[in-house]
Amino acid sequence: MNVIKEKFENLKSKSGSHSPSINSILKEIPEIQIEVDACFLSNPYATQLFLDYFKNDLIKTGKIDRVLEFYPSQNNVIAKSISKSIGIDAKNIFVCNGAIEGIQAVIHNLLHGKLSIPIPTFSSYYEYCHKNIEAIYYNLKKEEDYALNLKNYSAFIKENKINNAVIINPNNPNGSYISSEDLKEFLEEHRDLDAIILDESFIHFAYENSSMRLKSMQNSISDYKNLFIVKSMSKDFGIAGLRCGYLLMNEEYVSQFLRNGYLWNVNGIAEYFFTLYGNEKFLKEYEDCRKKYIMETLFFVNQLTELKNINVLPSKANFVLVELIDGRTSDEVSAKLLVDHGIYVRNCSDKIGLDGQYLRIAARSFDENQKIFRALAQL
Ligand SMILES: *Cc1c(COP(=O)(O)O)cnc(C)c1O
């Protein structure tokens, strides 16, 4: 058993600031039986929905041949499918090979000066800063459960003469949420910034009232030239392997990017996904998956709050940050969950900006959630 733990530690140290993927764990340590992957943050019902469509439309009909053999459409053509789904002009849509590609494109090509980044955060935002752009950390406060207080953030930006800002809503790794009302105020107050990067990769899991409608800021794109909205499809649609994402931004920036590259950056199966994204029937079924998953996530998180040795931070995403408050370390507990129970959670010991021992636990299907809950209760 200790051998397994050692191998796991080795693998983890090789994968930098992201967790080793479930595939690399299974490949390197075949002795481990992973039953539940609660590290990856996706809606499993949406994956199943996509797979059903994929099999019916591409596999059963044999159309998959053409998807593999031929070039996919170019970036600006795929943008039109997305436009149909979200009602934003295709000229403002930069389609990406995963949202991460768009984040990299913006940071490397457009930004200069200082970029404020609330931490803890999704690490790519500071890892991609180099040469022309300096990452300035804004520490979220433990006593505020790492929620972003926009008034204080505004003051910080002004005091430090910062010209670019990142906001992730809901935030990763803690899931704290900012209302669209407050975001509007922030955008209005910071028209002078060069860029505001608003990452809405988890917005489908958030809602502001019992209708559970999601509240994207996408319609503000036409009002704020400095606004960049980042949208990954990996988590909400459960298709990280396809690499689908897009950025909404001022059309000048989109055409600048497309003049210099990114022509065929989206593969054929990803293109197929984006045609579904503009398909009414698919979207209606997806909406049912989304709500079902949110309801089950709520139930699961309520269960977790009953456990005495952990502190569950408030979240409007599909995961929770859990603080271990009985003196055990996140290294110890995450290894134990994996080796003894086959449950893989995100050990946050490497996340900068977190003060304490934290695990990030994603909600999965109802049955998987129950396995996670029972394992944690036993521990
Ligand atoms: C996962 C994630 C991304 C990147 O998603 P991909 O589309 O898979 O590249 C971007 N931002 C945040 C906050 C994420 O958690």
XYZ file of C-alpha atoms and ligand atoms in Angstrom:
394
model
C 0.000 0.000 0.000
C 2.822 2.401 0.806
C 4.320 1.584 -2.561
C 1.119 2.771 -4.189
C 1.185 5.972 -2.175
C 4.785 6.583 -3.152
C 4.085 6.029 -6.830
C 1.185 8.434 -6.549
C 3.312 11.143 -4.936
C 5.876 10.695 -7.713
C 3.294 11.071 -10.407
C 1.858 14.135 -8.752
C 5.211 15.873 -8.520
C 5.664 15.296 -12.260
C 2.415 16.969 -13.265
C 3.165 20.480 -12.033
C 0.328 22.660 -10.812
C -2.455 20.571 -12.361
C -3.504 17.218 -10.925
C -2.434 14.112 -12.799
C -5.309 13.020 -15.045
C -7.186 9.866 -14.272
C -5.700 8.262 -17.395
C -2.127 8.851 -16.343
C -2.857 7.511 -12.846
C -4.391 4.322 -14.213
C -1.500 3.898 -16.637
C 1.282 4.455 -14.111
C -0.316 2.754 -11.121
C -2.519 -0.040 -12.429
C -2.929 -1.412 -8.882
C -5.163 1.531 -7.983
C -8.839 1.027 -8.585
C -10.383 4.431 -9.131
C -14.099 4.177 -8.539
C -14.996 7.839 -8.424
C -13.105 10.691 -10.067
C -14.166 13.655 -7.937
C -11.125 15.612 -9.023
C -12.395 16.468 -12.463
C -15.191 19.023 -12.391
C -17.728 17.891 -14.961
C -21.408 17.102 -15.275
C -21.525 13.339 -16.002
C -25.130 13.510 -17.253
C -24.113 15.982 -19.937
C -21.301 13.679 -21.087
C -23.842 10.898 -21.507
C -26.188 13.174 -23.428
C -23.404 14.159 -25.826
C -22.369 10.538 -26.265
C -25.930 9.521 -27.192
C -26.056 12.182 -29.906
C -22.545 11.342 -31.078
C -23.378 7.657 -31.494
C -26.662 8.310 -33.279
C -25.466 11.087 -35.564
C -21.899 10.053 -36.372
C -21.240 6.404 -35.493
C -24.467 4.682 -36.536
C -24.697 6.671 -39.757
C -21.021 6.197 -40.614
C -20.566 9.969 -40.890
C -17.631 9.698 -38.494
C -15.489 8.739 -41.516
C -15.869 12.177 -43.008
C -15.311 13.924 -39.697
C -11.963 12.166 -39.364
C -10.805 12.297 -42.956
C -11.591 15.894 -43.873
C -10.580 19.242 -42.459
C -13.071 20.756 -40.058
C -14.573 24.190 -40.751
C -12.532 27.254 -40.072
C -12.733 29.229 -36.867
C -15.123 31.925 -38.118
C -17.550 29.328 -39.513
C -17.759 27.461 -36.209
C -18.287 30.838 -34.524
C -21.585 31.029 -36.428
C -22.905 27.854 -34.723
C -21.991 29.335 -31.358
C -23.607 32.612 -32.343
C -26.845 30.742 -33.006
C -26.792 29.282 -29.508
C -25.876 32.350 -27.469
C -27.183 35.181 -29.614
C -23.873 37.046 -29.766
C -22.551 38.242 -33.118
C -20.069 35.720 -34.613
C -17.583 38.576 -35.101
C -17.181 38.741 -31.325
C -16.522 35.008 -30.928
C -13.046 33.509 -30.924
C -13.385 29.733 -30.988
C -10.683 27.891 -29.060
C -9.122 24.477 -28.744
C -10.218 24.481 -25.108
C -10.707 27.817 -23.334
C -7.120 27.549 -22.192
C -5.926 28.318 -25.727
C -7.864 31.594 -25.691
C -6.542 32.532 -22.254
C -3.012 31.973 -23.534
C -3.698 33.918 -26.747
C -4.962 36.961 -24.851
C -2.267 36.982 -22.180
C 0.598 36.439 -24.624
C -0.543 38.738 -27.416
C -2.703 41.519 -26.044
C -1.781 42.259 -22.451
C 1.036 44.372 -21.122
C 1.724 45.961 -17.768
C 0.059 44.397 -14.733
C -2.627 41.732 -14.402
C -4.347 41.394 -11.045
C -5.311 37.832 -10.177
C -7.321 36.907 -7.090
C -5.775 33.831 -5.446
C -6.407 30.959 -4.885
C -7.234 30.522 -8.551
C -6.965 28.469 -11.724
C -3.183 28.430 -12.090
C -2.916 29.117 -15.839
C -3.753 32.774 -15.275
C -0.465 33.438 -13.529
C 1.580 30.722 -15.228
C 1.004 32.294 -18.651
C 2.219 35.729 -17.538
C 5.681 36.429 -18.928
C 7.776 39.191 -20.484
C 5.276 42.010 -21.062
C 2.850 41.204 -18.327
C 3.318 40.885 -14.588
C 0.933 38.873 -12.399
C -0.096 40.774 -9.269
C -1.740 38.568 -6.661
C -4.775 39.736 -4.787
C -5.155 37.525 -1.713
C -8.680 36.329 -1.046
C -9.293 36.141 2.667
C -9.743 32.949 4.608
C -12.096 34.670 7.071
C -14.326 35.603 4.103
C -14.275 32.006 2.828
C -12.125 33.222 -0.103
C -15.089 35.043 -1.639
C -14.115 37.979 -3.866
C -15.233 41.314 -2.420
C -15.457 43.477 -5.536
C -15.259 46.788 -3.644
C -11.956 45.818 -2.039
C -10.707 44.386 -5.312
C -11.502 47.674 -7.072
C -9.601 49.619 -4.448
C -6.625 47.262 -4.790
C -6.591 47.709 -8.572
C -6.607 51.482 -8.254
C -4.022 51.662 -5.446
C -1.572 49.487 -7.347
C -2.178 51.186 -10.701
C -3.122 47.896 -12.294
C -4.299 47.975 -15.911
C -5.727 44.442 -16.382
C -7.869 42.285 -14.089
C -9.063 38.686 -13.881
C -12.346 37.580 -12.309
C -13.443 33.946 -12.331
C -17.154 33.528 -11.638
C -17.849 31.188 -9.922
C -14.255 30.924 -8.810
C -12.141 27.791 -9.018
C -11.163 26.243 -6.511
C -13.722 27.575 -3.996
C -16.897 28.166 -6.053
C -17.707 31.618 -4.655
C -20.124 33.588 -6.810
C -20.578 37.249 -7.695
C -24.009 38.479 -8.790
C -24.458 39.918 -12.272
C -25.610 43.148 -10.627
C -22.281 43.597 -8.827
C -20.315 42.652 -11.927
C -22.106 45.329 -13.949
C -21.069 47.914 -11.412
C -17.469 46.714 -11.581
C -17.391 46.871 -15.390
C -18.807 50.383 -15.325
C -16.286 51.523 -12.737
C -13.330 50.083 -14.645
C -13.871 51.231 -18.200
C -10.350 52.609 -18.056
C -8.711 49.187 -17.615
C -7.113 47.704 -20.739
C -8.648 44.293 -20.135
C -11.093 42.638 -17.777
C -10.975 38.876 -18.195
C -14.183 37.377 -16.860
C -13.981 33.592 -16.790
C -17.469 32.060 -16.839
C -16.355 28.457 -17.232
C -18.555 27.405 -14.281
C -21.479 29.775 -14.826
C -23.837 26.958 -15.896
C -23.755 25.596 -12.354
C -24.687 28.934 -10.773
C -28.062 30.647 -10.479
C -29.533 33.592 -8.606
C -33.052 32.439 -7.816
C -35.310 29.391 -7.820
C -35.715 29.487 -11.609
C -32.072 28.310 -11.727
C -31.488 30.389 -14.799
C -27.812 31.030 -15.436
C -26.706 34.653 -15.611
C -23.897 35.197 -18.069
C -22.499 38.692 -18.636
C -22.157 37.891 -22.342
C -24.490 40.684 -23.459
C -22.110 43.262 -21.982
C -19.565 42.446 -24.691
C -20.949 45.136 -26.985
C -20.857 47.759 -24.201
C -17.334 47.198 -22.894
C -14.448 47.077 -25.345
C -12.111 45.917 -22.606
C -14.207 42.899 -21.614
C -13.068 39.359 -22.442
C -15.423 36.543 -21.468
C -13.844 33.097 -21.222
C -16.117 30.093 -21.693
C -14.909 26.524 -21.425
C -17.335 23.769 -22.419
C -15.256 21.114 -20.615
C -17.009 21.161 -17.245
C -20.671 21.999 -17.899
C -20.964 19.822 -21.007
C -18.611 17.164 -19.624
C -16.403 17.025 -22.734
C -12.902 18.043 -21.629
C -11.385 15.513 -24.037
C -12.853 17.331 -27.047
C -11.142 20.651 -26.217
C -14.027 23.053 -26.796
C -14.167 26.628 -25.622
C -14.542 30.175 -26.836
C -13.787 33.717 -25.862
C -16.096 36.669 -26.426
C -14.281 39.904 -27.097
C -14.196 43.057 -29.135
C -14.302 42.187 -32.832
C -11.009 43.927 -33.573
C -9.211 41.470 -31.321
C -10.982 38.484 -32.890
C -9.945 39.546 -36.382
C -6.414 40.281 -35.171
C -6.130 36.710 -33.882
C -7.633 35.170 -37.007
C -5.359 37.143 -39.324
C -2.338 35.618 -37.624
C -3.370 32.028 -37.019
C -5.959 29.802 -35.342
C -7.491 28.905 -38.692
C -8.176 25.196 -38.035
C -7.631 25.093 -34.300
C -10.928 23.284 -33.638
C -11.095 19.595 -34.548
C -13.940 17.864 -36.383
C -15.565 16.255 -33.364
C -15.402 19.552 -31.503
C -17.058 21.167 -34.516
C -19.781 18.541 -34.271
C -20.274 19.480 -30.616
C -20.669 23.133 -31.566
C -23.397 22.260 -34.082
C -25.261 20.595 -31.179
C -24.690 23.730 -29.115
C -26.859 25.509 -31.688
C -29.454 22.705 -31.780
C -32.692 23.453 -29.917
C -33.566 19.851 -29.066
C -30.101 19.148 -27.701
C -30.105 22.345 -25.662
C -33.481 21.554 -24.161
C -32.277 18.117 -23.069
C -29.032 19.625 -21.802
C -31.029 22.086 -19.692
C -32.744 19.145 -17.961
C -29.328 17.548 -17.278
C -28.037 20.826 -15.920
C -30.889 21.299 -13.457
C -30.900 17.690 -12.319
C -27.158 17.887 -11.678
C -27.494 21.163 -9.738
C -30.229 19.670 -7.536
C -28.143 16.591 -6.787
C -25.087 18.724 -6.118
C -27.077 20.742 -3.568
C -28.204 17.567 -1.836
C -24.616 16.243 -1.737
C -23.151 19.481 -0.397
C -25.795 19.568 2.337
C -24.785 16.058 3.338
C -21.126 17.082 3.504
C -21.924 19.990 5.813
C -23.175 17.468 8.381
C -19.682 16.000 8.791
C -17.873 17.313 11.839
C -14.199 17.100 10.861
C -14.521 19.270 7.810
C -15.565 22.800 7.030
C -17.418 23.087 3.705
C -17.018 26.488 2.038
C -20.047 28.078 0.336
C -20.057 27.339 -3.396
C -22.243 27.995 -6.429
C -20.191 25.734 -8.646
C -20.310 21.967 -9.051
C -17.628 21.411 -6.447
C -16.808 22.442 -2.920
C -13.630 23.363 -1.170
C -13.427 21.427 2.058
C -11.129 22.382 4.900
C -9.819 19.598 7.138
C -10.121 20.853 10.687
C -9.055 17.851 12.744
C -5.304 18.252 12.270
C -4.952 15.859 9.363
C -3.217 16.994 6.201
C -4.742 17.088 2.738
C -1.844 14.896 1.488
C -2.758 12.232 4.012
C -6.513 12.325 3.493
C -6.424 12.498 -0.317
C -4.013 9.541 -0.511
C -6.194 7.571 1.911
C -9.345 8.310 -0.085
C -7.623 7.160 -3.253
C -5.851 4.063 -2.020
C -8.465 2.758 0.441
C -11.681 3.911 -1.217
C -10.830 4.455 -4.874
C -11.963 8.075 -4.625
C -9.866 10.696 -6.362
C -10.230 14.255 -5.048
C -8.120 17.358 -5.671
C -5.520 17.790 -2.995
C -5.073 21.574 -2.835
C -1.749 21.567 -0.974
C -0.054 23.100 -4.027
C -2.620 25.894 -4.569
C -1.107 29.244 -3.759
C -3.288 31.541 -1.661
C -4.916 28.860 0.483
C -4.153 28.910 4.182
C -4.876 25.497 5.674
C -5.510 21.917 4.605
C -7.992 21.760 1.756
C -9.533 19.259 -0.620
C -11.642 20.191 -3.589
C -14.427 17.698 -4.123
C -16.532 17.649 -7.280
C -20.115 16.446 -7.376
C -20.615 13.457 -9.656
C -23.641 11.253 -10.289
C -25.959 10.660 -7.341
C -24.552 7.190 -6.561
C -20.963 8.346 -6.820
C -21.718 11.240 -4.472
C -23.016 8.753 -1.945
C -19.768 6.767 -2.170
C -17.764 9.926 -1.541
C -19.977 10.869 1.385
C -19.693 7.421 2.995
C -15.904 7.357 2.583
C -15.537 10.798 4.159
C -17.895 9.852 6.979
C -15.742 6.760 7.693
C -12.569 8.807 7.750
C -10.966 24.217 -16.665
C -10.882 25.678 -16.704
C -10.538 26.370 -17.881
C -10.033 25.721 -19.149
O -10.876 24.880 -19.748
P -10.604 24.151 -21.135
O -11.745 24.585 -21.985
O -10.685 22.703 -20.812
O -9.290 24.557 -21.683
C -10.565 27.761 -17.849
N -10.872 28.427 -16.730
C -11.180 27.799 -15.583
C -11.513 28.611 -14.388
C -11.192 26.409 -15.525
O -11.458 25.795 -14.376
